[in-house]
mmCIF file of C-alpha atoms and ligand atoms in Angstrom:
data_model
loop_
_atom_site.group_PDB
_atom_site.id
_atom_site.type_symbol
_atom_site.label_atom_id
_atom_site.label_comp_id
_atom_site.label_asym_id
_atom_site.label_seq_id
_atom_site.Cartn_x
_atom_site.Cartn_y
_atom_site.Cartn_z
ATOM 1 C CA MET A 1091 0.048 -0.301 0.041
ATOM 2 C CA ASN A 1092 3.151 2.278 0.263
ATOM 3 C CA ASP A 1093 3.241 2.268 -3.468
ATOM 4 C CA VAL A 1094 2.135 5.767 -4.114
ATOM 5 C CA GLU A 1095 2.729 5.152 -7.813
ATOM 6 C CA GLU A 1096 1.208 2.063 -8.186
ATOM 7 C CA ASN A 1097 -1.395 2.752 -5.985
ATOM 8 C CA CYS A 1098 -2.305 5.638 -8.258
ATOM 9 C CA ARG A 1099 -2.335 3.701 -11.222
ATOM 10 C CA ARG A 1100 -4.313 1.430 -10.381
ATOM 11 C CA VAL A 1101 -6.853 3.937 -8.795
ATOM 12 C CA VAL A 1102 -6.786 5.788 -12.357
ATOM 13 C CA GLU A 1103 -7.836 2.591 -13.910
ATOM 14 C CA ARG A 1104 -10.700 1.670 -11.788
ATOM 15 C CA ILE A 1105 -11.988 5.045 -12.247
ATOM 16 C CA HIS A 1106 -11.734 4.505 -16.125
ATOM 17 C CA THR A 1107 -13.496 1.057 -15.922
ATOM 18 C CA ALA A 1108 -16.584 2.089 -13.649
ATOM 19 C CA ALA A 1109 -16.596 5.569 -16.308
ATOM 20 C CA ALA A 1110 -17.388 2.968 -19.093
ATOM 21 C CA ARG A 1111 -19.966 1.506 -17.065
ATOM 22 C CA SER A 1112 -21.838 4.629 -16.713
ATOM 23 C CA GLY A 1113 -21.310 5.388 -20.665
ATOM 24 C CA ARG A 1114 -18.651 8.113 -19.991
ATOM 25 C CA SER A 1115 -15.324 8.358 -20.453
ATOM 26 C CA GLY A 1116 -12.489 8.577 -17.446
ATOM 27 C CA GLU A 1117 -11.814 11.898 -18.395
ATOM 28 C CA ALA A 1118 -15.520 12.804 -16.954
ATOM 29 C CA VAL A 1119 -14.097 11.827 -13.888
ATOM 30 C CA ARG A 1120 -12.063 14.034 -11.619
ATOM 31 C CA LEU A 1121 -10.202 12.280 -8.873
ATOM 32 C CA ILE A 1122 -9.539 14.358 -5.909
ATOM 33 C CA ALA A 1123 -5.988 13.241 -4.396
ATOM 34 C CA VAL A 1124 -7.325 13.724 -0.217
ATOM 35 C CA THR A 1125 -4.104 14.280 1.756
ATOM 36 C CA LYS A 1126 -5.041 14.804 5.027
ATOM 37 C CA PHE A 1127 -1.683 13.471 7.039
ATOM 38 C CA VAL A 1128 -0.093 12.788 3.704
ATOM 39 C CA SER A 1129 3.246 14.416 3.206
ATOM 40 C CA PRO A 1130 4.169 16.493 0.987
ATOM 41 C CA GLU A 1131 6.664 14.079 -0.539
ATOM 42 C CA LYS A 1132 4.123 11.582 -1.015
ATOM 43 C CA ILE A 1133 1.546 14.265 -2.775
ATOM 44 C CA ARG A 1134 4.627 15.524 -5.045
ATOM 45 C CA ARG A 1135 5.068 11.618 -6.052
ATOM 46 C CA ALA A 1136 1.143 11.848 -7.619
ATOM 47 C CA ALA A 1137 1.821 15.003 -9.036
ATOM 48 C CA ALA A 1138 4.403 13.668 -10.628
ATOM 49 C CA LEU A 1139 1.720 11.249 -12.643
ATOM 50 C CA GLY A 1140 -0.399 13.953 -13.211
ATOM 51 C CA ILE A 1141 -2.867 13.719 -10.160
ATOM 52 C CA THR A 1142 -2.767 17.598 -9.526
ATOM 53 C CA HIS A 1143 -6.298 17.979 -7.681
ATOM 54 C CA ILE A 1144 -5.742 18.283 -4.331
ATOM 55 C CA GLY A 1145 -8.408 17.950 -1.504
ATOM 56 C CA GLU A 1146 -7.733 18.940 2.043
ATOM 57 C CA ASN A 1147 -10.047 19.039 4.896
ATOM 58 C CA ARG A 1148 -7.783 20.425 7.739
ATOM 59 C CA LEU A 1149 -6.923 24.591 6.973
ATOM 60 C CA GLN A 1150 -3.588 24.929 8.942
ATOM 61 C CA GLU A 1151 -2.047 20.956 7.841
ATOM 62 C CA ALA A 1152 -3.159 22.296 4.310
ATOM 63 C CA LEU A 1153 -1.257 25.786 4.129
ATOM 64 C CA THR A 1154 1.663 24.196 5.640
ATOM 65 C CA LYS A 1155 1.652 21.686 2.850
ATOM 66 C CA ARG A 1156 0.806 24.251 0.296
ATOM 67 C CA ASP A 1157 3.682 26.625 1.148
ATOM 68 C CA SER A 1158 6.240 23.551 0.190
ATOM 69 C CA LEU A 1159 4.486 22.702 -2.846
ATOM 70 C CA ARG A 1160 4.136 26.159 -4.265
ATOM 71 C CA ASP A 1161 6.359 25.044 -7.231
ATOM 72 C CA LEU A 1162 3.899 22.787 -8.422
ATOM 73 C CA ASP A 1163 0.519 23.555 -10.562
ATOM 74 C CA LEU A 1164 -1.980 22.068 -8.004
ATOM 75 C CA THR A 1165 -5.690 22.608 -7.653
ATOM 76 C CA TRP A 1166 -6.798 22.987 -3.897
ATOM 77 C CA HIS A 1167 -10.043 21.682 -2.924
ATOM 78 C CA PHE A 1168 -11.419 22.486 0.415
ATOM 79 C CA ILE A 1169 -13.392 19.571 1.514
ATOM 80 C CA GLY A 1170 -13.919 19.758 5.379
ATOM 81 C CA HIS A 1171 -16.182 21.113 7.928
ATOM 82 C CA LEU A 1172 -15.426 25.081 7.672
ATOM 83 C CA GLN A 1173 -15.922 27.318 10.225
ATOM 84 C CA THR A 1174 -16.954 30.762 9.266
ATOM 85 C CA ASN A 1175 -13.641 32.426 11.033
ATOM 86 C CA LYS A 1176 -11.701 30.835 8.825
ATOM 87 C CA ALA A 1177 -13.179 31.620 5.696
ATOM 88 C CA ARG A 1178 -11.122 34.372 4.510
ATOM 89 C CA LYS A 1179 -7.988 32.023 4.873
ATOM 90 C CA VAL A 1180 -9.949 29.359 2.807
ATOM 91 C CA ILE A 1181 -10.982 31.690 0.265
ATOM 92 C CA GLU A 1182 -7.064 32.815 -0.013
ATOM 93 C CA ASN A 1183 -5.851 29.347 -0.427
ATOM 94 C CA PHE A 1184 -8.163 27.168 -2.037
ATOM 95 C CA ASP A 1185 -9.332 27.068 -5.464
ATOM 96 C CA TRP A 1186 -12.604 25.074 -4.864
ATOM 97 C CA ILE A 1187 -14.580 25.063 -1.647
ATOM 98 C CA GLN A 1188 -17.162 21.743 -1.662
ATOM 99 C CA SER A 1189 -18.374 22.232 1.947
ATOM 100 C CA VAL A 1190 -20.537 25.175 1.963
ATOM 101 C CA ASP A 1191 -23.076 24.148 4.263
ATOM 102 C CA ARG A 1192 -25.100 26.968 5.720
ATOM 103 C CA LEU A 1193 -25.940 30.936 4.676
ATOM 104 C CA ASP A 1194 -23.917 32.766 7.040
ATOM 105 C CA LEU A 1195 -20.780 30.822 5.819
ATOM 106 C CA ALA A 1196 -21.586 31.289 2.363
ATOM 107 C CA GLU A 1197 -22.121 35.064 2.544
ATOM 108 C CA LYS A 1198 -19.032 35.249 4.646
ATOM 109 C CA LEU A 1199 -17.235 33.253 2.014
ATOM 110 C CA ASP A 1200 -18.577 36.172 -0.372
ATOM 111 C CA GLN A 1201 -17.671 39.039 1.360
ATOM 112 C CA GLN A 1202 -13.895 37.788 1.830
ATOM 113 C CA ALA A 1203 -13.442 36.786 -1.934
ATOM 114 C CA HIS A 1204 -12.330 39.317 -4.642
ATOM 115 C CA ARG A 1205 -13.036 36.635 -7.632
ATOM 116 C CA ARG A 1206 -15.340 34.600 -8.451
ATOM 117 C CA ILE A 1207 -14.871 31.113 -6.632
ATOM 118 C CA PRO A 1208 -16.811 28.239 -7.653
ATOM 119 C CA VAL A 1209 -18.351 25.937 -4.925
ATOM 120 C CA LEU A 1210 -20.283 22.887 -4.290
ATOM 121 C CA ILE A 1211 -23.033 22.383 -1.590
ATOM 122 C CA GLU A 1212 -22.043 19.973 1.335
ATOM 123 C CA VAL A 1213 -25.612 18.293 1.641
ATOM 124 C CA LYS A 1214 -26.385 15.905 4.262
ATOM 125 C CA LEU A 1215 -28.795 12.872 2.808
ATOM 126 C CA HIS A 1216 -29.279 11.261 6.121
ATOM 127 C CA ASP A 1217 -30.820 11.596 9.967
ATOM 128 C CA GLU A 1218 -27.107 10.362 11.629
ATOM 129 C CA PRO A 1219 -26.209 13.304 13.704
ATOM 130 C CA SER A 1220 -23.040 15.048 11.717
ATOM 131 C CA LYS A 1221 -22.048 18.447 11.733
ATOM 132 C CA SER A 1222 -21.794 19.586 8.536
ATOM 133 C CA GLY A 1223 -24.172 19.285 5.546
ATOM 134 C CA MET A 1224 -27.427 20.943 4.548
ATOM 135 C CA PRO A 1225 -30.707 18.714 4.703
ATOM 136 C CA ALA A 1226 -31.770 17.927 1.547
ATOM 137 C CA GLY A 1227 -34.946 19.453 2.354
ATOM 138 C CA GLU A 1228 -33.602 22.820 3.002
ATOM 139 C CA LEU A 1229 -31.828 23.545 -0.586
ATOM 140 C CA GLN A 1230 -34.994 24.349 -2.248
ATOM 141 C CA ASP A 1231 -34.933 28.109 0.447
ATOM 142 C CA PHE A 1232 -30.783 27.830 0.524
ATOM 143 C CA LEU A 1233 -30.046 27.923 -3.390
ATOM 144 C CA PRO A 1234 -31.356 30.786 -4.405
ATOM 145 C CA ARG A 1235 -29.977 32.943 -1.819
ATOM 146 C CA VAL A 1236 -26.208 31.691 -2.519
ATOM 147 C CA THR A 1237 -26.886 31.528 -6.241
ATOM 148 C CA GLY A 1238 -27.614 35.321 -5.599
ATOM 149 C CA LEU A 1239 -23.949 35.797 -4.020
ATOM 150 C CA LYS A 1240 -21.522 37.839 -6.508
ATOM 151 C CA ASN A 1241 -18.847 36.149 -5.473
ATOM 152 C CA LEU A 1242 -19.537 32.479 -5.259
ATOM 153 C CA GLU A 1243 -20.462 30.055 -8.235
ATOM 154 C CA VAL A 1244 -22.311 27.353 -7.272
ATOM 155 C CA ARG A 1245 -21.522 24.183 -9.523
ATOM 156 C CA GLY A 1246 -22.971 21.402 -7.779
ATOM 157 C CA PHE A 1247 -23.118 19.186 -4.470
ATOM 158 C CA MET A 1248 -20.715 17.326 -2.418
ATOM 159 C CA ALA A 1249 -21.852 14.714 -0.037
ATOM 160 C CA VAL A 1250 -20.371 12.186 2.209
ATOM 161 C CA PRO A 1251 -22.975 8.992 3.368
ATOM 162 C CA PRO A 1252 -23.162 7.236 6.132
ATOM 163 C CA TYR A 1253 -19.468 5.201 6.442
ATOM 164 C CA SER A 1254 -20.392 1.519 5.889
ATOM 165 C CA ASP A 1255 -18.236 -1.679 4.922
ATOM 166 C CA ILE A 1256 -20.122 -2.237 2.512
ATOM 167 C CA ALA A 1257 -19.810 -0.078 -0.423
ATOM 168 C CA GLU A 1258 -23.369 -0.930 -2.040
ATOM 169 C CA GLU A 1259 -25.089 0.551 0.630
ATOM 170 C CA SER A 1260 -23.766 4.087 -0.285
ATOM 171 C CA ARG A 1261 -25.495 3.705 -4.028
ATOM 172 C CA PRO A 1262 -28.965 4.974 -2.503
ATOM 173 C CA TYR A 1263 -27.401 8.348 -1.481
ATOM 174 C CA PHE A 1264 -25.563 8.528 -4.421
ATOM 175 C CA ARG A 1265 -28.440 8.003 -6.293
ATOM 176 C CA ARG A 1266 -30.425 10.786 -4.262
ATOM 177 C CA LEU A 1267 -27.610 13.620 -4.972
ATOM 178 C CA ARG A 1268 -27.515 12.764 -8.690
ATOM 179 C CA GLU A 1269 -31.569 13.257 -8.565
ATOM 180 C CA LEU A 1270 -30.848 16.804 -6.552
ATOM 181 C CA GLY A 1271 -28.433 17.904 -8.993
ATOM 182 C CA VAL A 1272 -30.980 16.962 -12.195
ATOM 183 C CA LEU A 1273 -33.562 18.588 -10.079
ATOM 184 C CA PHE A 1274 -31.308 21.853 -9.586
ATOM 185 C CA GLY A 1275 -29.783 21.739 -12.617
ATOM 186 C CA LEU A 1276 -26.386 21.609 -11.277
ATOM 187 C CA PRO A 1277 -23.921 19.794 -13.129
ATOM 188 C CA GLU A 1278 -20.873 18.852 -10.162
ATOM 189 C CA LEU A 1279 -21.524 15.979 -7.984
ATOM 190 C CA SER A 1280 -18.391 15.277 -5.879
ATOM 191 C CA MET A 1281 -19.239 12.303 -4.010
ATOM 192 C CA GLY A 1282 -17.333 8.586 -3.833
ATOM 193 C CA MET A 1283 -14.174 7.669 -1.526
ATOM 194 C CA SER A 1284 -11.633 5.185 -1.334
ATOM 195 C CA HIS A 1285 -14.108 2.431 -0.443
ATOM 196 C CA ASP A 1286 -17.151 3.680 -2.392
ATOM 197 C CA PHE A 1287 -15.933 5.654 -5.477
ATOM 198 C CA GLU A 1288 -16.552 3.126 -8.430
ATOM 199 C CA ILE A 1289 -20.236 3.092 -7.286
ATOM 200 C CA ALA A 1290 -20.257 6.503 -7.088
ATOM 201 C CA ILE A 1291 -18.844 6.844 -10.537
ATOM 202 C CA GLU A 1292 -21.664 4.443 -11.442
ATOM 203 C CA GLU A 1293 -24.110 6.903 -10.589
ATOM 204 C CA GLY A 1294 -22.740 10.038 -11.815
ATOM 205 C CA ALA A 1295 -20.197 11.347 -9.769
ATOM 206 C CA THR A 1296 -17.956 14.093 -11.920
ATOM 207 C CA MET A 1297 -15.711 14.139 -9.076
ATOM 208 C CA VAL A 1298 -14.312 11.404 -6.472
ATOM 209 C CA ARG A 1299 -12.158 12.384 -3.151
ATOM 210 C CA ILE A 1300 -9.582 9.794 -2.763
ATOM 211 C CA GLY A 1301 -7.462 9.334 0.173
ATOM 212 C CA THR A 1302 -6.009 5.947 1.625
ATOM 213 C CA ALA A 1303 -6.542 3.565 -2.101
ATOM 214 C CA LEU A 1304 -3.842 6.270 -3.371
ATOM 215 C CA PHE A 1305 -1.319 6.948 -0.155
ATOM 216 C CA GLY A 1306 -2.340 4.275 2.057
ATOM 217 C CA SER A 1307 -4.194 4.043 5.781
ATOM 218 C CA ARG A 1308 -3.348 7.291 7.740
ATOM 219 C CA GLN A 1309 -1.617 7.228 11.075
ATOM 220 C CA SER A 1310 -4.557 8.788 12.941
ATOM 221 C CA THR A 1311 -8.327 9.705 11.797
ATOM 222 C CA PRO A 1312 -9.712 13.158 11.422
HETATM 223 C C1 LIG B 628 -10.874 11.899 4.245
HETATM 224 C C2 LIG B 628 -11.652 12.566 3.503
HETATM 225 C C3 LIG B 628 -11.734 11.409 2.101
HETATM 226 C C4 LIG B 628 -11.224 10.371 1.854
HETATM 227 O O1 LIG B 628 -11.285 9.502 2.322
HETATM 228 P P1 LIG B 628 -10.610 7.719 2.382
HETATM 229 O O2 LIG B 628 -11.739 7.198 2.574
HETATM 230 O O3 LIG B 628 -9.468 8.002 2.437
HETATM 231 O O4 LIG B 628 -10.549 7.811 0.847
HETATM 232 C C5 LIG B 628 -12.926 11.763 1.220
HETATM 233 N N1 LIG B 628 -13.476 12.781 1.565
HETATM 234 C C6 LIG B 628 -13.852 13.711 2.675
HETATM 235 C C7 LIG B 628 -14.701 14.693 3.056
HETATM 236 C C8 LIG B 628 -12.984 13.598 3.668
HETATM 237 O O5 LIG B 628 -12.788 14.006 4.780
#
């Protein structure tokens, strides 16, 4: 599992195969390498193979790594729970924000941005307690308010289904997210992680967020 190059090749191949099953090209699915607890050196090895979209969910850790990787042309996605008081730092250092899940955060991001920034709305598709994600039932009211903000460009949805060892159990959640995308006319769907990304792709994912399948298991969990 420590062979980053071999892992990267294998994941890319699996993405292409799953995309073909959904009648799409592998190019239609963007691989976001999730690099929490991953060293800059390993990120470089993935980048050398063309994996240049990076997902981080911990701001401070991301900033340190970003600094040591400045020479690379990477695209940074913020994918973690975001406190409103961190909005400015995230705007300054990330290219995409995938975890917009409430109005005060959206407004704060909009105020701090001095350019249009692509965002995804993180949707909560289950009833389990979790600190992030907007309940699907609230999107109808929420979306027009966010699309009205001048600097946020709402491109789609992101979701994390409840964890299950059985990947197939994620499928109904992925399907639900795709239906919401169709309903609201938003093209991007960020869904699927190491254990269930092929199912997410079959259900229409346009971005998959993959950590352990690329870099091996993490020392500690977030
Ligand atoms: C850690 C994380 C991932 C990647 O998880 P893996 O199981 O390591 O692939 C994806 N999305 C989010 C929001 C994460 O925090």
